[in-house]
């Protein structure tokens, strides 16, 4: 086995910190900065120090090995990209303010790539002319850019981040399904090797488009995604992707709608209290503007509207809340008493729970007045049914009906069956077997490489610091010289012998640093094995400690080397 390098902390460009950064909100942010892995350069922009770069490179290595194993070919495309391809697909505008746009000195428009579907499509268009050139899977590991409104959580949500993005190109949908399956299996192997606890969840396609989409989510308190899974079956989905079947009921026996006076009840809470009914008997009507046009969103009164779902439904249109000015000159819209009947030039969308035949107490579009016995499909029409409520713990599983569990998670991977969206926009055809042009079908597959580092820190850290899995740790063993000359001499000697056997070694040989600080730093840095040259060094005895379990064992130097090189 080839010699591995020894990294001496006396020469390491990194300093550990005793206190958390003042702006740190999540565990990974605190520990990665304190342990000397990263440093903030600007809001959402991070520098990787030597230890952090080793961890990042190890994640890249695992990703690269598994992508190569499915026959994918690595390329490297530019990060600064021309406007025209993104304009052709509509994403120049669809991405909105999150897209970094810039101009060159001649006034030409460019962007910093958030994702590369268009450019990979053009690359294949240039290189592939026949069905014989396909299928092909291409990938890159490269920095991506997103102008986050509020960068937060350290490297979890930055404006620059490292990502593996791959793209499959096939002749037909059967081929796309096969390429999608290859990626799905590769992602499972990648995350298992990295030691990431993860869930595969149904997801929405968003601005990417396509017919099928799944997320790989790492459960963590710091996660910005909420997912639901069923304790009784295999259902799991991002809450934004959960949908329910529309189930009409028989409302023929419901009496005619009737206005009722309800002074000073502009909210669901005050209305329910005044009438002595549960909030679930009322119909909440939220007004939003979609590209300036007022749209009403109807949900049961005991549920909240998920604006993310509303935005996804109307994308790429801009969705915003109405303001007081929007009620001026609109006698059909009475603030606090809006209902679905009698709305003029207002589209009405509703959650499937507001099914045809269901009866409600809702606004009458008159001041201090509501209406009861208002039946969907009889007294008002719904222009479109859309799942728009916030999913709650215990909501029925769409598959088996069991109450769902909710948890927070970090998105670490996402796979899409794009179909022909980008091939159509950029006219990607090859000559088929019958001598006629065939429109290529695509898949897109991403892994957040830098985000995976943060997700691992979130999942594996303890109250003492980081605790890396062996596969991605910056070293295999952290050797600590807990004393003066004798201990340092032994520590360096053991380190050299371990390195000669191919073991990656980080050795704390810092002079003038107390044993207590060194022990604390070894736990903070989080290398899987800690080897201490301490009080029994003169006897050739060292202490081996497992960072995760805390188990300690005294061994001779020879025994320790044998154990660590096994």
Coordinates of C-alpha atoms in Angstrom, one line a residue:
X1 CA 0.0 0.0 0.0
X2 CA 1.3 3.5 -0.9
X3 CA 2.4 5.9 1.8
X4 CA -0.3 8.2 3.0
X5 CA 0.7 11.8 4.0
X6 CA 0.9 12.9 7.6
X7 CA -0.9 16.2 8.3
X8 CA 0.8 17.9 11.2
X9 CA -1.4 20.3 13.1
X10 CA 1.6 22.5 13.9
X11 CA 1.6 23.3 10.2
X12 CA -2.1 23.1 9.5
X13 CA -3.8 26.2 8.0
X14 CA -6.8 26.1 10.4
X15 CA -7.6 27.3 13.9
X16 CA -10.2 25.8 16.1
X17 CA -12.6 28.1 18.0
X18 CA -14.0 27.7 21.5
X19 CA -17.2 29.6 20.9
X20 CA -19.9 29.4 18.2
X21 CA -20.0 32.0 15.5
X22 CA -22.4 34.8 16.4
X23 CA -24.4 34.3 13.2
X24 CA -24.6 30.5 13.3
X25 CA -28.1 29.1 13.5
X26 CA -27.6 25.4 12.9
X27 CA -25.3 22.7 14.3
X28 CA -23.3 22.1 11.1
X29 CA -22.6 25.8 10.7
X30 CA -21.4 26.1 14.3
X31 CA -19.2 23.0 14.2
X32 CA -17.7 23.3 10.7
X33 CA -16.5 26.8 11.6
X34 CA -15.3 26.0 15.1
X35 CA -13.4 22.9 13.9
X36 CA -11.6 24.8 11.2
X37 CA -13.2 23.3 8.1
X38 CA -14.8 26.4 6.5
X39 CA -14.7 30.2 6.9
X40 CA -17.2 32.7 5.7
X41 CA -16.1 35.0 2.8
X42 CA -19.3 36.8 2.3
X43 CA -23.0 36.2 2.8
X44 CA -23.7 32.7 1.4
X45 CA -20.1 32.4 0.1
X46 CA -17.7 30.1 1.9
X47 CA -14.0 29.2 1.7
X48 CA -13.0 25.5 2.3
X49 CA -9.9 25.2 4.5
X50 CA -7.6 22.1 4.3
X51 CA -9.6 19.8 6.5
X52 CA -12.9 20.8 4.9
X53 CA -11.4 20.4 1.4
X54 CA -10.4 16.8 2.3
X55 CA -13.9 16.0 3.4
X56 CA -15.4 17.6 0.3
X57 CA -13.0 15.7 -1.9
X58 CA -13.9 12.5 -0.3
X59 CA -17.6 13.1 -1.0
X60 CA -16.7 13.9 -4.6
X61 CA -14.7 10.7 -4.8
X62 CA -17.6 8.5 -3.7
X63 CA -20.0 10.3 -6.1
X64 CA -17.5 10.0 -9.0
X65 CA -16.9 6.3 -8.4
X66 CA -20.6 5.4 -8.3
X67 CA -21.4 7.6 -11.4
X68 CA -18.6 6.0 -13.3
X69 CA -19.9 2.5 -12.2
X70 CA -23.2 3.1 -14.2
X71 CA -21.3 4.1 -17.3
X72 CA -21.6 7.9 -16.9
X73 CA -18.9 10.0 -18.5
X74 CA -17.5 13.0 -16.7
X75 CA -17.2 16.4 -18.4
X76 CA -16.7 20.0 -17.2
X77 CA -18.9 22.8 -18.6
X78 CA -18.4 26.5 -18.0
X79 CA -20.1 28.2 -15.0
X80 CA -20.7 31.4 -16.9
X81 CA -23.3 30.8 -19.5
X82 CA -25.0 32.7 -22.4
X83 CA -28.5 34.0 -22.1
X84 CA -29.9 32.6 -25.3
X85 CA -30.4 28.9 -24.4
X86 CA -32.1 29.8 -21.2
X87 CA -34.3 32.2 -23.0
X88 CA -35.3 29.5 -25.5
X89 CA -36.5 27.3 -22.6
X90 CA -38.1 30.2 -20.8
X91 CA -35.9 29.8 -17.7
X92 CA -34.2 33.2 -18.1
X93 CA -37.4 34.7 -16.8
X94 CA -38.8 31.7 -14.8
X95 CA -35.9 31.6 -12.4
X96 CA -36.7 35.1 -11.3
X97 CA -34.4 37.0 -8.9
X98 CA -32.5 33.9 -7.8
X99 CA -30.7 33.8 -11.1
X100 CA -27.3 35.6 -11.1
X101 CA -27.4 37.7 -14.3
X102 CA -24.5 39.7 -15.6
X103 CA -23.2 41.5 -18.7
X104 CA -19.9 41.6 -20.4
X105 CA -18.2 44.8 -21.5
X106 CA -20.1 44.7 -24.8
X107 CA -23.5 44.5 -23.2
X108 CA -23.9 40.8 -23.8
X109 CA -26.2 39.0 -21.3
X110 CA -24.9 36.0 -19.3
X111 CA -25.7 34.1 -16.2
X112 CA -24.0 32.1 -13.5
X113 CA -25.3 28.5 -13.9
X114 CA -27.8 27.3 -11.3
X115 CA -28.2 24.1 -13.3
X116 CA -27.0 23.1 -16.8
X117 CA -29.9 21.3 -18.7
X118 CA -29.7 23.7 -21.6
X119 CA -26.0 23.5 -22.0
X120 CA -25.8 19.7 -21.8
X121 CA -28.6 19.5 -24.4
X122 CA -26.6 21.7 -26.8
X123 CA -23.5 19.7 -26.2
X124 CA -25.2 16.4 -27.1
X125 CA -26.9 18.2 -30.1
X126 CA -23.4 19.0 -31.3
X127 CA -21.9 15.6 -30.6
X128 CA -24.7 13.1 -31.3
X129 CA -26.2 12.8 -34.8
X130 CA -27.4 9.2 -34.9
X131 CA -29.3 6.7 -32.8
X132 CA -26.0 4.8 -32.6
X133 CA -24.6 7.7 -30.4
X134 CA -27.3 7.0 -27.7
X135 CA -28.0 6.3 -24.9
X136 CA -25.4 8.4 -23.1
X137 CA -25.1 9.7 -19.5
X138 CA -22.9 12.8 -18.9
X139 CA -22.1 14.4 -15.6
X140 CA -20.0 17.1 -13.9
X141 CA -19.1 18.2 -10.4
X142 CA -19.0 21.9 -10.4
X143 CA -19.9 25.1 -8.6
X144 CA -23.5 26.3 -9.0
X145 CA -24.9 29.7 -8.2
X146 CA -28.2 31.0 -6.7
X147 CA -28.9 34.5 -5.6
X148 CA -30.6 33.5 -2.3
X149 CA -32.6 36.3 -0.7
X150 CA -31.4 35.3 2.7
X151 CA -28.4 32.9 2.7
X152 CA -28.5 31.0 6.0
X153 CA -27.4 27.9 7.8
X154 CA -23.8 28.0 6.7
X155 CA -23.0 25.8 3.7
X156 CA -26.6 24.3 3.8
X157 CA -28.0 27.3 1.9
X158 CA -25.4 29.3 0.2
X159 CA -25.2 31.4 -3.0
X160 CA -22.4 29.3 -4.3
X161 CA -22.4 25.5 -3.8
X162 CA -20.8 22.4 -5.2
X163 CA -23.1 20.0 -7.1
X164 CA -22.9 16.9 -9.1
X165 CA -25.4 17.2 -12.0
X166 CA -25.9 14.5 -14.5
X167 CA -28.1 14.2 -17.6
X168 CA -29.3 11.1 -19.5
X169 CA -30.1 11.2 -23.2
X170 CA -32.3 8.3 -24.6
X171 CA -34.2 7.5 -27.8
X172 CA -37.5 6.6 -26.0
X173 CA -39.3 6.6 -22.7
X174 CA -38.3 3.0 -22.0
X175 CA -34.7 4.1 -22.2
X176 CA -35.4 7.1 -19.9
X177 CA -37.0 4.8 -17.3
X178 CA -33.8 2.7 -17.4
X179 CA -31.5 5.6 -17.0
X180 CA -33.6 7.0 -14.2
X181 CA -33.5 3.6 -12.5
X182 CA -29.7 3.5 -12.8
X183 CA -29.4 6.9 -11.1
X184 CA -31.8 6.0 -8.4
X185 CA -29.8 2.9 -7.5
X186 CA -26.5 4.8 -7.8
X187 CA -27.8 7.5 -5.4
X188 CA -28.8 4.8 -2.8
X189 CA -25.2 3.4 -3.0
X190 CA -23.7 6.9 -2.7
X191 CA -25.7 7.9 0.4
X192 CA -25.1 4.5 2.0
X193 CA -21.4 4.8 1.5
X194 CA -21.4 8.3 2.9
X195 CA -23.2 7.1 5.9
X196 CA -26.2 9.4 5.3
X197 CA -29.6 8.3 6.7
X198 CA -31.9 9.2 3.9
X199 CA -35.5 8.8 2.6
X200 CA -36.6 8.6 -1.1
X201 CA -39.7 10.8 -1.4
X202 CA -42.0 11.7 -4.2
X203 CA -41.5 15.4 -5.1
X204 CA -42.7 18.2 -7.4
X205 CA -40.7 19.0 -10.5
X206 CA -40.8 22.8 -10.1
X207 CA -39.0 24.9 -12.6
X208 CA -37.2 21.8 -13.9
X209 CA -40.3 20.4 -15.5
X210 CA -40.8 16.7 -16.3
X211 CA -43.2 13.8 -15.6
X212 CA -41.6 12.2 -12.5
X213 CA -39.5 13.5 -9.7
X214 CA -38.1 12.1 -6.5
X215 CA -36.0 13.7 -3.7
X216 CA -33.4 12.1 -1.5
X217 CA -33.9 13.7 1.9
X218 CA -31.7 13.4 5.0
X219 CA -33.8 13.8 8.2
X220 CA -32.3 16.6 10.3
X221 CA -33.7 19.3 12.6
X222 CA -31.9 21.9 10.4
X223 CA -33.8 20.7 7.3
X224 CA -35.9 23.2 5.3
X225 CA -38.0 20.5 3.7
X226 CA -40.9 18.8 5.4
X227 CA -41.6 15.2 4.3
X228 CA -44.3 12.8 5.3
X229 CA -44.0 9.0 5.6
X230 CA -46.5 6.3 6.4
X231 CA -45.8 3.9 9.3
X232 CA -48.0 1.3 7.7
X233 CA -46.9 1.3 4.0
X234 CA -44.0 2.5 1.8
X235 CA -45.5 5.9 1.0
X236 CA -43.1 8.8 1.5
X237 CA -43.3 12.3 -0.1
X238 CA -42.3 15.9 0.3
X239 CA -45.4 17.5 1.7
X240 CA -45.5 19.8 -1.4
X241 CA -46.0 16.7 -3.5
X242 CA -48.8 15.1 -1.5
X243 CA -52.1 15.0 -3.4
X244 CA -55.5 13.6 -2.5
X245 CA -58.3 12.2 -4.7
X246 CA -61.3 14.4 -5.3
X247 CA -64.3 12.6 -3.6
X248 CA -67.7 14.3 -4.4
X249 CA -70.5 13.7 -1.9
X250 CA -74.3 13.9 -2.1
X251 CA -75.4 17.4 -1.1
X252 CA -78.9 17.2 -2.4
X253 CA -80.4 17.1 1.1
X254 CA -78.7 20.3 2.2
X255 CA -81.2 23.2 2.6
X256 CA -80.8 26.3 0.4
X257 CA -78.0 28.7 1.2
X258 CA -79.0 31.4 3.7
X259 CA -77.3 34.6 4.8
X260 CA -76.8 35.1 8.5
X261 CA -75.7 38.2 10.4
X262 CA -72.3 37.8 11.9
X263 CA -71.0 41.2 13.1
X264 CA -67.4 41.5 14.1
X265 CA -66.4 38.1 12.8
X266 CA -63.7 38.8 10.2
X267 CA -61.6 35.8 11.1
X268 CA -62.3 32.0 11.1
X269 CA -61.6 32.0 14.9
X270 CA -64.2 34.8 15.7
X271 CA -66.7 33.3 13.3
X272 CA -66.5 29.8 14.8
X273 CA -66.7 31.1 18.3
X274 CA -69.7 33.3 17.5
X275 CA -71.7 30.5 15.9
X276 CA -70.5 27.7 18.2
X277 CA -69.3 25.6 15.3
X278 CA -65.9 23.9 14.7
X279 CA -63.5 25.8 12.4
X280 CA -63.7 22.7 10.1
X281 CA -67.3 23.6 9.3
X282 CA -66.3 26.9 7.8
X283 CA -64.7 27.7 4.4
X284 CA -61.7 29.9 4.4
X285 CA -61.2 32.0 1.2
X286 CA -57.7 33.4 0.7
X287 CA -57.1 36.1 -1.9
X288 CA -53.9 36.2 -3.9
X289 CA -52.7 37.9 -7.0
X290 CA -51.3 35.9 -9.9
X291 CA -49.5 38.2 -12.3
X292 CA -51.7 40.9 -11.0
X293 CA -55.0 39.0 -11.4
X294 CA -57.0 38.3 -8.2
X295 CA -57.5 34.6 -7.5
X296 CA -59.5 33.1 -4.6
X297 CA -58.2 30.0 -2.8
X298 CA -60.7 27.9 -0.8
X299 CA -59.8 25.6 2.0
X300 CA -61.5 24.2 5.1
X301 CA -61.4 26.8 7.9
X302 CA -59.2 24.6 10.2
X303 CA -56.5 24.3 7.6
X304 CA -53.7 26.7 6.4
X305 CA -53.0 27.5 2.8
X306 CA -49.5 26.3 1.6
X307 CA -48.4 29.3 -0.5
X308 CA -45.6 27.2 -1.9
X309 CA -48.2 24.8 -3.5
X310 CA -50.1 27.8 -4.8
X311 CA -47.0 29.2 -6.4
X312 CA -46.1 25.8 -7.9
X313 CA -49.5 25.5 -9.4
X314 CA -49.3 28.9 -11.1
X315 CA -45.6 28.8 -12.0
X316 CA -43.9 30.6 -13.7
X317 CA -46.5 33.3 -12.9
X318 CA -45.7 35.6 -9.9
X319 CA -48.0 35.0 -6.9
X320 CA -48.3 37.6 -4.2
X321 CA -50.8 38.4 -1.4
X322 CA -53.5 41.0 -2.0
X323 CA -53.3 44.4 -0.2
X324 CA -55.9 46.8 1.1
X325 CA -55.6 48.7 -2.2
X326 CA -56.9 45.7 -4.1
X327 CA -60.3 45.9 -2.4
X328 CA -60.8 49.5 -3.6
X329 CA -63.5 49.7 -6.3
X330 CA -64.4 46.0 -5.7
X331 CA -67.8 45.8 -4.0
X332 CA -67.9 42.1 -4.6
X333 CA -64.9 41.7 -2.3
X334 CA -65.6 42.6 1.3
X335 CA -62.5 42.2 3.5
X336 CA -63.0 39.6 6.2
X337 CA -66.3 38.4 4.6
X338 CA -65.2 37.0 1.2
X339 CA -67.1 34.0 0.0
X340 CA -67.1 32.0 -3.3
X341 CA -70.6 33.2 -4.4
X342 CA -71.0 36.3 -6.5
X343 CA -67.3 36.8 -7.2
X344 CA -66.8 38.9 -10.4
X345 CA -63.8 38.2 -12.6
X346 CA -62.1 36.1 -9.9
X347 CA -60.9 32.6 -10.6
X348 CA -61.7 30.2 -7.7
X349 CA -59.4 27.3 -6.9
X350 CA -60.1 25.0 -4.0
X351 CA -58.5 22.1 -2.1
X352 CA -60.0 18.6 -2.9
X353 CA -61.5 18.7 0.6
X354 CA -63.9 21.3 -0.8
X355 CA -65.4 18.6 -3.0
X356 CA -68.7 18.9 -4.9
X357 CA -71.6 18.3 -2.5
X358 CA -69.8 19.5 0.6
X359 CA -71.6 22.2 2.6
X360 CA -70.0 25.2 4.3
X361 CA -70.4 28.3 6.4
X362 CA -68.5 31.0 4.5
X363 CA -68.4 34.7 3.6
X364 CA -71.4 36.3 1.9
X365 CA -69.4 39.1 0.3
X366 CA -71.4 41.5 2.5
X367 CA -70.2 43.4 5.5
X368 CA -70.8 41.6 8.8
X369 CA -72.5 38.7 7.0
X370 CA -71.8 35.1 6.3
X371 CA -73.8 32.4 4.6
X372 CA -74.6 28.9 5.7
X373 CA -75.5 25.8 3.7
X374 CA -73.3 26.9 0.9
X375 CA -72.7 23.8 -1.3
X376 CA -69.8 23.4 -3.6
X377 CA -71.0 22.6 -7.2
X378 CA -74.5 23.9 -6.4
X379 CA -74.0 27.4 -5.0
X380 CA -70.6 28.1 -6.5
X381 CA -68.2 26.5 -9.1
X382 CA -64.6 25.7 -8.6
X383 CA -62.4 26.5 -11.6
X384 CA -59.7 24.0 -10.5
X385 CA -59.0 21.6 -7.7
X386 CA -55.5 21.8 -6.4
X387 CA -53.9 20.4 -3.2
X388 CA -53.1 23.6 -1.5
X389 CA -53.3 23.0 2.3
X390 CA -50.4 22.6 4.6
X391 CA -50.1 18.9 5.4
X392 CA -50.6 18.1 9.1
X393 CA -49.3 15.3 11.3
X394 CA -51.9 12.5 11.2
X395 CA -53.4 13.4 7.8
X396 CA -54.4 10.2 6.0
X397 CA -51.9 8.5 3.9
X398 CA -53.0 8.8 0.2
X399 CA -52.1 5.2 -0.3
X400 CA -53.5 3.3 2.7
X401 CA -55.3 5.9 4.9
X402 CA -53.0 5.5 8.0
X403 CA -52.1 8.8 9.8
X404 CA -48.9 10.3 8.3
X405 CA -45.8 11.2 10.3
X406 CA -44.0 14.5 9.5
X407 CA -40.3 15.2 9.8
X408 CA -37.8 17.9 8.8
X409 CA -35.1 17.0 6.3
X410 CA -32.3 18.3 4.1
X411 CA -32.5 17.8 0.4
X412 CA -29.3 16.0 -0.7
X413 CA -30.4 14.7 -4.1
X414 CA -33.1 15.1 -6.7
X415 CA -33.8 13.1 -9.8
X416 CA -36.2 14.1 -12.7
X417 CA -37.6 12.4 -15.7
X418 CA -37.5 15.6 -17.8
X419 CA -38.9 14.0 -21.0
X420 CA -38.6 16.3 -24.0
X421 CA -39.0 19.7 -22.5
X422 CA -35.5 20.8 -23.3
X423 CA -35.1 18.7 -26.4
X424 CA -38.2 20.4 -27.8
X425 CA -37.0 23.9 -26.9
X426 CA -33.5 23.4 -28.4
X427 CA -34.5 20.9 -31.1
X428 CA -32.4 18.0 -30.1
X429 CA -33.0 15.3 -32.7
X430 CA -30.9 12.3 -33.9
X431 CA -31.4 10.2 -37.0
X432 CA -33.4 7.1 -36.0
X433 CA -33.1 3.5 -37.2
X434 CA -35.8 4.2 -39.8
X435 CA -33.9 7.1 -41.3
X436 CA -36.2 9.7 -39.7
X437 CA -35.4 12.3 -37.0
X438 CA -36.1 11.1 -33.5
X439 CA -36.6 13.7 -30.7
X440 CA -34.4 12.7 -27.7
X441 CA -35.8 12.3 -24.2
X442 CA -33.9 13.4 -21.1
X443 CA -33.4 12.9 -17.4
X444 CA -31.7 15.3 -14.9
X445 CA -30.1 14.2 -11.7
X446 CA -28.5 16.3 -9.0
X447 CA -26.5 15.7 -5.8
X448 CA -25.6 18.5 -3.4
X449 CA -21.9 17.7 -2.8
X450 CA -21.2 20.5 -0.4
X451 CA -24.6 20.2 1.1
X452 CA -23.9 16.5 1.8
X453 CA -21.0 17.6 4.0
X454 CA -23.4 19.7 6.1
X455 CA -26.0 17.0 6.2
X456 CA -23.5 14.5 7.5
X457 CA -22.4 17.0 10.2
X458 CA -26.0 17.5 11.2
X459 CA -26.7 13.8 11.4
X460 CA -23.5 12.5 13.0
X461 CA -22.3 15.2 15.4
X462 CA -22.7 14.9 19.1
X463 CA -22.3 17.2 22.1
X464 CA -18.5 17.2 21.7
X465 CA -18.2 18.0 18.1
X466 CA -18.1 16.5 14.6
X467 CA -18.0 12.7 14.2
X468 CA -17.3 11.7 10.6
X469 CA -17.9 8.3 9.0
X470 CA -14.6 6.7 8.0
X471 CA -15.4 7.0 4.2
X472 CA -15.3 10.8 4.2
X473 CA -13.3 11.8 7.3
X474 CA -10.3 14.0 6.7
X475 CA -8.1 11.3 8.2
X476 CA -8.3 7.8 9.5
X477 CA -6.7 8.5 12.8
X478 CA -6.0 11.6 14.9
X479 CA -2.7 11.1 16.8
X480 CA -2.4 13.3 19.9
X481 CA 0.9 14.1 21.6
X482 CA -0.4 14.7 25.1
X483 CA 2.8 16.0 26.7
X484 CA 6.2 17.2 25.9
X485 CA 9.2 16.0 23.9
X486 CA 8.9 12.2 24.7
X487 CA 5.2 12.1 23.8
X488 CA 5.7 14.2 20.7
X489 CA 8.5 12.0 19.5
X490 CA 6.4 8.9 20.0
X491 CA 3.4 10.5 18.3
X492 CA 5.4 11.4 15.2
X493 CA 7.1 8.0 15.1
X494 CA 3.7 6.2 15.2
X495 CA 2.3 8.6 12.7
X496 CA 5.1 7.9 10.2
X497 CA 4.7 4.1 10.6
X498 CA 0.9 4.3 10.1
X499 CA 1.4 6.6 7.1
X500 CA 3.8 4.1 5.6
X501 CA 1.1 1.4 5.9
X502 CA -1.4 3.7 4.0
X503 CA -3.2 5.1 6.9
X504 CA -4.2 8.8 6.6
X505 CA -2.9 10.5 9.8
X506 CA -3.6 13.9 11.4
X507 CA -1.2 14.4 14.2
X508 CA -1.4 17.1 16.9
X509 CA 2.2 18.0 17.5
X510 CA 1.5 21.6 18.5
X511 CA 4.0 22.9 21.0
X512 CA 2.7 25.0 23.9
X513 CA -0.9 23.7 23.7
X514 CA -2.2 21.9 26.7
X515 CA -3.3 18.2 26.6
X516 CA -6.8 19.4 27.6
X517 CA -7.1 21.6 24.5
X518 CA -5.7 18.9 22.3
X519 CA -8.2 16.3 23.6
X520 CA -11.0 18.8 23.1
X521 CA -9.9 19.6 19.6
X522 CA -9.6 15.9 18.7
X523 CA -13.3 15.4 19.6
X524 CA -14.3 18.7 17.9
X525 CA -12.5 17.7 14.6
X526 CA -14.2 14.3 14.6
X527 CA -11.7 11.9 13.0
X528 CA -13.0 8.3 13.7
X529 CA -10.1 7.0 15.7
X530 CA -8.0 9.0 18.3
X531 CA -4.6 7.6 19.3
X532 CA -3.1 9.3 22.4
X533 CA 0.6 9.3 23.2
X534 CA 0.3 10.2 26.9
X535 CA 1.6 9.3 30.4
X536 CA 2.7 5.8 29.5
X537 CA 4.7 6.8 26.4
X538 CA 8.0 5.8 28.1
X539 CA 6.6 2.3 28.3
X540 CA 5.6 2.3 24.6
X541 CA 1.9 2.3 25.6
X542 CA -0.7 4.4 23.8
X543 CA -4.4 4.8 24.2
X544 CA -6.8 4.2 21.3
X545 CA -10.2 5.8 21.5
X546 CA -13.2 5.3 19.2
X547 CA -14.6 8.8 18.6
X548 CA -18.2 7.7 18.2
X549 CA -18.5 5.2 21.0
X550 CA -16.0 6.8 23.4
X551 CA -14.5 3.3 24.1
X552 CA -10.8 3.4 25.2
X553 CA -8.1 0.8 25.2
X554 CA -4.5 0.8 26.1
X555 CA -2.2 -0.9 23.6
X556 CA 1.4 -1.2 22.8
X557 CA 2.6 0.8 19.8
X558 CA 2.8 -2.4 17.7
X559 CA -0.7 -3.5 18.7
X560 CA -2.1 -0.1 17.9
X561 CA -0.5 -0.1 14.4
X562 CA -1.8 -3.6 13.8
X563 CA -5.3 -2.6 14.8
X564 CA -5.3 0.6 12.7
X565 CA -3.9 -1.0 9.6
X566 CA -6.1 -4.1 9.7

